[in-house]
Tab-separated table of C-alpha atoms and ligand atoms in Angstrom:
chain	number	residue	atom	x	y	z
X	1	MET	CA	83.590	17.915	14.354
X	2	GLU	CA	84.297	17.219	10.683
X	3	VAL	CA	86.931	15.187	8.970
X	4	THR	CA	87.595	15.478	5.361
X	5	PHE	CA	89.987	13.188	3.250
X	6	TRP	CA	92.359	14.911	0.917
X	7	GLY	CA	94.999	12.086	0.271
X	8	VAL	CA	94.404	8.358	1.173
X	9	ARG	CA	97.386	6.771	-0.868
X	10	GLY	CA	100.391	5.107	0.886
X	11	SER	CA	103.965	5.422	-0.580
X	12	ILE	CA	103.645	7.326	-3.736
X	13	PRO	CA	100.892	9.346	-5.470
X	14	THR	CA	99.231	6.919	-7.858
X	15	PRO	CA	97.029	8.948	-10.469
X	16	GLY	CA	95.461	7.165	-13.338
X	17	PRO	CA	92.106	5.507	-14.419
X	18	GLU	CA	92.392	2.701	-11.948
X	19	THR	CA	92.298	5.047	-8.918
X	20	VAL	CA	90.255	7.722	-10.064
X	21	ARG	CA	87.414	7.166	-7.735
X	22	ILE	CA	89.334	6.656	-4.479
X	23	GLY	CA	92.296	9.037	-5.131
X	24	GLY	CA	95.950	8.694	-5.810
X	25	ASN	CA	97.044	11.653	-3.507
X	26	THR	CA	98.930	10.724	-0.477
X	27	SER	CA	98.105	11.103	3.186
X	28	CYS	CA	96.252	14.282	4.250
X	29	VAL	CA	93.237	14.513	6.547
X	30	GLU	CA	91.622	17.744	7.401
X	31	VAL	CA	89.762	17.931	10.945
X	32	ARG	CA	87.613	21.064	11.734
X	33	THR	CA	86.257	21.219	15.267
X	34	PRO	CA	83.025	23.262	15.906
X	35	ASP	CA	85.182	26.065	17.422
X	36	GLY	CA	86.911	26.515	14.108
X	37	ASP	CA	90.236	25.091	14.764
X	38	LEU	CA	91.785	23.613	11.705
X	39	LEU	CA	93.804	20.576	12.146
X	40	ILE	CA	95.550	18.849	9.229
X	41	LEU	CA	97.114	15.428	9.625
X	42	ASP	CA	100.093	14.812	7.408
X	43	ALA	CA	101.135	16.619	4.411
X	44	GLY	CA	101.281	14.052	1.587
X	45	THR	CA	100.337	15.345	-2.068
X	46	GLY	CA	96.681	15.723	-0.796
X	47	ILE	CA	97.550	18.862	1.262
X	48	ARG	CA	97.570	20.652	-2.170
X	49	PRO	CA	94.106	20.418	-3.017
X	50	LEU	CA	93.234	20.965	0.648
X	51	GLY	CA	95.299	24.546	0.419
X	52	LEU	CA	93.484	25.224	-2.720
X	53	ALA	CA	89.918	24.680	-1.257
X	54	LEU	CA	91.118	26.916	1.930
X	55	GLN	CA	92.098	29.578	-0.353
X	56	ALA	CA	88.644	29.351	-2.228
X	57	ARG	CA	87.031	29.945	1.035
X	58	CYS	CA	88.502	33.451	1.118
X	59	GLU	CA	89.107	33.411	4.769
X	60	GLU	CA	91.324	36.606	5.374
X	61	ARG	CA	94.062	34.577	7.402
X	62	VAL	CA	94.500	30.813	7.288
X	63	ILE	CA	95.671	29.566	10.900
X	64	GLY	CA	96.214	26.015	11.327
X	65	HIS	CA	98.317	23.117	12.951
X	66	ILE	CA	99.735	20.362	10.926
X	67	PHE	CA	100.362	17.120	12.880
X	68	LEU	CA	103.113	14.978	11.087
X	69	SER	CA	102.855	11.078	11.913
X	70	HIS	CA	106.534	11.117	10.462
X	71	THR	CA	108.564	12.543	7.857
X	72	HIS	CA	108.661	9.872	5.151
X	73	TRP	CA	108.127	11.292	1.707
X	74	ASP	CA	104.473	10.190	1.363
X	75	HIS	CA	103.651	12.187	4.651
X	76	ILE	CA	105.533	15.674	3.888
X	77	GLN	CA	106.086	15.771	0.097
X	78	GLY	CA	102.981	18.194	-0.580
X	79	LEU	CA	104.144	20.730	2.121
X	80	PRO	CA	106.215	22.810	-0.471
X	81	PHE	CA	103.197	22.935	-2.533
X	82	PHE	CA	100.657	23.939	-0.106
X	83	PRO	CA	99.490	27.336	-1.514
X	84	PRO	CA	98.333	28.785	1.732
X	85	ALA	CA	101.942	28.418	3.119
X	86	ARG	CA	103.038	31.007	0.554
X	87	ARG	CA	100.874	33.792	1.736
X	88	ARG	CA	101.575	36.482	4.046
X	89	GLY	CA	99.490	36.618	7.009
X	90	ASN	CA	98.761	33.036	7.383
X	91	ARG	CA	100.267	30.942	10.269
X	92	PHE	CA	100.933	27.262	10.431
X	93	THR	CA	102.253	25.273	13.239
X	94	ILE	CA	103.938	22.059	12.183
X	95	LEU	CA	104.310	19.499	14.885
X	96	GLY	CA	106.213	16.049	14.905
X	97	GLU	CA	108.235	13.965	17.199
X	98	LYS	CA	111.233	15.106	18.866
X	99	ARG	CA	114.015	13.034	17.923
X	100	VAL	CA	117.468	12.799	19.552
X	101	ASP	CA	119.491	12.549	16.282
X	102	GLU	CA	118.073	15.478	14.334
X	103	ARG	CA	115.894	18.318	14.533
X	104	LEU	CA	112.328	18.358	12.848
X	105	GLU	CA	113.055	21.713	11.431
X	106	ARG	CA	116.321	20.412	9.688
X	107	VAL	CA	114.501	17.293	8.486
X	108	LEU	CA	111.679	19.272	6.852
X	109	ALA	CA	114.135	22.022	5.486
X	110	TRP	CA	116.101	19.071	3.610
X	111	GLN	CA	113.389	18.557	1.092
X	112	TYR	CA	113.682	22.285	-0.003
X	113	MET	CA	117.320	21.902	-0.713
X	114	ASP	CA	118.004	23.352	-4.036
X	115	THR	CA	119.178	20.005	-5.306
X	116	TYR	CA	115.503	19.094	-5.046
X	117	LEU	CA	113.369	22.318	-5.460
X	118	PRO	CA	114.053	25.791	-6.449
X	119	PHE	CA	112.980	27.717	-3.251
X	120	ALA	CA	113.792	27.190	0.395
X	121	LEU	CA	111.545	26.738	3.463
X	122	LYS	CA	112.433	30.002	4.755
X	123	GLU	CA	111.025	31.566	1.852
X	124	MET	CA	107.648	30.618	2.541
X	125	GLU	CA	105.616	33.791	3.214
X	126	ALA	CA	103.316	32.324	5.863
X	127	ASP	CA	104.392	32.550	9.270
X	128	ILE	CA	105.422	28.956	10.045
X	129	LEU	CA	106.482	27.355	13.372
X	130	ILE	CA	108.072	24.064	13.839
X	131	LYS	CA	107.416	22.272	17.230
X	132	GLU	CA	108.668	19.092	18.269
X	133	ILE	CA	106.347	16.986	20.458
X	134	ARG	CA	107.273	13.955	22.461
X	135	ASP	CA	105.497	10.481	22.640
X	136	GLY	CA	102.563	10.841	25.193
X	137	GLU	CA	102.369	14.391	24.739
X	138	THR	CA	98.978	16.205	24.744
X	139	VAL	CA	98.720	19.531	22.981
X	140	VAL	CA	95.907	21.987	23.784
X	141	LEU	CA	94.667	23.860	20.828
X	142	GLY	CA	92.014	27.012	21.328
X	143	GLU	CA	89.682	26.197	24.378
X	144	HIS	CA	88.532	22.712	23.982
X	145	THR	CA	90.792	20.806	21.557
X	146	LEU	CA	93.087	18.081	22.748
X	147	VAL	CA	95.664	16.426	20.744
X	148	THR	CA	97.545	13.426	22.095
X	149	ALA	CA	100.641	11.956	20.233
X	150	GLN	CA	101.619	8.301	20.844
X	151	ARG	CA	104.711	6.520	19.117
X	152	ILE	CA	103.698	3.488	17.055
X	153	ASP	CA	105.649	0.711	15.428
X	154	HIS	CA	107.061	1.688	11.781
X	155	PRO	CA	110.843	1.762	10.536
X	156	GLY	CA	112.099	5.055	11.732
X	157	GLY	CA	108.902	5.511	14.062
X	158	SER	CA	105.551	7.055	13.505
X	159	PHE	CA	102.966	8.940	15.636
X	160	ALA	CA	99.120	8.265	16.182
X	161	TYR	CA	97.165	11.125	17.236
X	162	ARG	CA	93.910	11.120	19.099
X	163	ILE	CA	92.124	14.600	18.652
X	164	ARG	CA	89.510	15.234	21.402
X	165	TRP	CA	86.872	17.730	21.273
X	166	HIS	CA	84.395	17.565	24.207
X	167	GLY	CA	83.008	14.202	23.879
X	168	LEU	CA	84.123	13.640	20.453
X	169	SER	CA	87.132	12.026	19.188
X	170	VAL	CA	88.962	10.880	16.199
X	171	VAL	CA	91.974	8.714	16.143
X	172	TYR	CA	94.575	8.964	13.290
X	173	ALA	CA	96.858	5.587	13.237
X	174	THR	CA	99.010	5.273	9.845
X	175	ASP	CA	102.077	3.722	9.202
X	176	LEU	CA	101.507	1.243	11.891
X	177	ARG	CA	102.894	-2.515	12.249
X	178	HIS	CA	101.210	-4.532	14.966
X	179	PRO	CA	102.916	-7.213	16.781
X	180	PRO	CA	103.277	-10.506	15.033
X	181	THR	CA	100.913	-12.252	17.420
X	182	GLY	CA	98.490	-9.395	18.519
X	183	LEU	CA	97.744	-5.754	18.473
X	184	ASP	CA	99.516	-2.731	19.720
X	185	GLU	CA	98.105	-2.771	23.292
X	186	GLN	CA	98.897	0.724	24.162
X	187	LEU	CA	97.475	1.981	21.026
X	188	ILE	CA	94.098	0.126	21.989
X	189	GLU	CA	93.962	2.227	24.962
X	190	LEU	CA	94.544	5.419	22.911
X	191	ALA	CA	91.757	4.611	20.688
X	192	HIS	CA	89.348	3.488	23.091
X	193	GLU	CA	86.095	4.302	21.967
X	194	ALA	CA	86.872	7.101	19.480
X	195	ASN	CA	83.907	8.029	17.253
X	196	LEU	CA	86.145	7.666	14.132
X	197	LEU	CA	89.414	5.678	13.693
X	198	ILE	CA	91.496	6.306	10.596
X	199	HIS	CA	93.728	3.072	10.204
X	200	ASP	CA	96.539	1.908	8.103
X	201	ALA	CA	94.932	-0.738	5.489
X	202	HIS	CA	98.097	-0.759	3.220
X	203	PHE	CA	98.129	-4.616	2.827
X	204	SER	CA	95.800	-7.544	2.252
X	205	PRO	CA	96.409	-10.043	5.304
X	206	GLU	CA	98.422	-12.246	2.854
X	207	GLU	CA	100.711	-9.124	1.869
X	208	ALA	CA	101.121	-8.390	5.659
X	209	GLN	CA	102.585	-11.607	6.216
X	210	ARG	CA	104.894	-11.416	3.101
X	211	PHE	CA	106.363	-7.911	4.094
X	212	PRO	CA	106.669	-8.095	7.648
X	213	ASP	CA	109.623	-5.328	7.605
X	214	TRP	CA	107.632	-2.663	5.484
X	215	GLY	CA	105.975	-1.496	8.916
X	216	HIS	CA	102.376	-1.613	7.631
X	217	SER	CA	98.799	-3.202	8.571
X	218	SER	CA	96.428	-5.051	6.580
X	219	TRP	CA	92.923	-4.288	6.569
X	220	GLY	CA	92.330	-7.430	8.555
X	221	GLN	CA	94.301	-6.113	11.485
X	222	ALA	CA	92.810	-2.504	11.272
X	223	ILE	CA	89.164	-4.376	11.580
X	224	ALA	CA	90.351	-6.479	14.521
X	225	PHE	CA	91.855	-3.354	15.950
X	226	ALA	CA	88.906	-1.437	15.730
X	227	GLU	CA	86.947	-4.186	17.337
X	228	ALA	CA	89.462	-4.572	20.330
X	229	ALA	CA	89.379	-0.559	20.731
X	230	HIS	CA	85.478	-0.744	20.653
X	231	VAL	CA	85.414	2.542	18.194
X	232	GLY	CA	82.280	3.768	16.420
X	233	GLN	CA	83.573	3.953	12.893
X	234	LEU	CA	86.573	2.444	11.030
X	235	ALA	CA	88.023	4.406	7.775
X	236	LEU	CA	90.646	2.077	6.089
X	237	PHE	CA	93.558	4.609	4.918
X	238	HIS	CA	97.025	4.315	3.357
X	239	TYR	CA	96.320	1.973	0.356
X	240	SER	CA	98.916	0.286	-1.315
X	241	PRO	CA	99.692	1.958	-4.622
X	242	SER	CA	98.986	-1.273	-6.415
X	243	ALA	CA	95.442	-1.280	-4.801
X	244	THR	CA	92.826	-0.252	-7.428
X	245	ASP	CA	89.244	1.044	-7.146
X	246	ASP	CA	87.613	-2.209	-8.181
X	247	MET	CA	89.786	-4.278	-5.554
X	248	LEU	CA	89.007	-1.549	-2.763
X	249	GLU	CA	85.266	-1.219	-3.819
X	250	GLY	CA	84.870	-4.895	-3.920
X	251	LEU	CA	86.221	-5.437	-0.612
X	252	GLU	CA	84.366	-2.541	1.103
X	253	LYS	CA	81.220	-4.140	-0.271
X	254	GLU	CA	82.123	-7.646	1.311
X	255	LEU	CA	83.165	-6.028	4.532
X	256	GLN	CA	79.981	-3.926	5.019
X	257	VAL	CA	77.730	-7.147	4.861
X	258	GLU	CA	78.988	-7.884	8.572
X	259	HIS	CA	80.625	-4.450	9.522
X	260	PRO	CA	78.338	-1.628	8.235
X	261	HIS	CA	80.598	0.811	10.359
X	262	ILE	CA	83.616	0.301	8.007
X	263	PHE	CA	84.229	2.324	5.015
X	264	LEU	CA	87.072	3.411	2.540
X	265	SER	CA	88.602	6.617	3.093
X	266	ARG	CA	88.109	8.456	-0.453
X	267	GLU	CA	89.498	11.742	-1.618
X	268	GLY	CA	86.492	14.276	-0.842
X	269	LEU	CA	84.863	12.396	1.635
X	270	THR	CA	83.461	14.400	4.664
X	271	VAL	CA	82.383	12.367	7.945
X	272	ARG	CA	80.759	14.214	10.385
X	273	LEU	CA	81.545	13.073	14.057
X	274	GLY	CA	78.532	12.232	16.355
X	275	GLY	CA	76.103	12.236	12.959
X	276	ALA	CA	75.601	10.016	9.747
X	277	LYS	CA	78.477	9.563	7.348
X	278	ALA	CA	78.348	12.138	4.521
X	279	THR	CA	78.782	11.340	0.839
X	280	PRO	CA	81.703	12.667	-1.310
X	281	LYS	CA	81.475	16.142	-2.197
Z	301	ZN	ZN1	103.215	6.111	4.354
Z	302	ZN	ZN1	106.102	5.602	6.520
């Protein structure tokens, strides 16, 4: 199973000289199973370069599943600019939380209103299916891929996902606030012994204390959580727009002295589960 990071930033895209090495695109992670299943975790602006890469591979049809953690802008804003969604013959299933108050399809269609965009969701030429899933539900893809959704604490709610393929698994847990005096115990169960954990690291420990209502974790909580869940590797993710390359790389260097299994997610980095960490392409 291969995991590639296409957008690792939180809140808003942050291009510029201070973020050029780690990347300024918002949340988007590609997961490929050895069976060839394509899973896309979130549709922030990183989904555009992913789409261009998928088209460059010249596959006749692109078929994939897009799992949304939630519908805050930084997790859906790339969707209208995902080139494969505009090509007839491609097929994408978008999955996200079933809510009592509003259908996922309507929520996604809102960002295509002509006040904001010159084209509508239904004008996308690819076959697009929108499927609502519930907290605790497991979706089966192909023959061997299982994806379990679990609700986590974030303003308006968010889903964490565990993707399993045979004995391998990756857990994606972003936009997540742990309880003030501990960790999300239910999520520890979901993440237990995953090969790779991708975890919200929006804040420094001091910032997390200052902004408890923002619904994010610190990198310190990400580390404590990874230890509690006994995961193989931890990728820090969803950096604050004000976190510069220098700050983050300094932190990584410091952390790796004691925790060599922790690394920064970076745009273009591919990690092969069950093998060594790959270098950025
Ligand atoms: Zn976010
Ligand atoms: Zn959010």
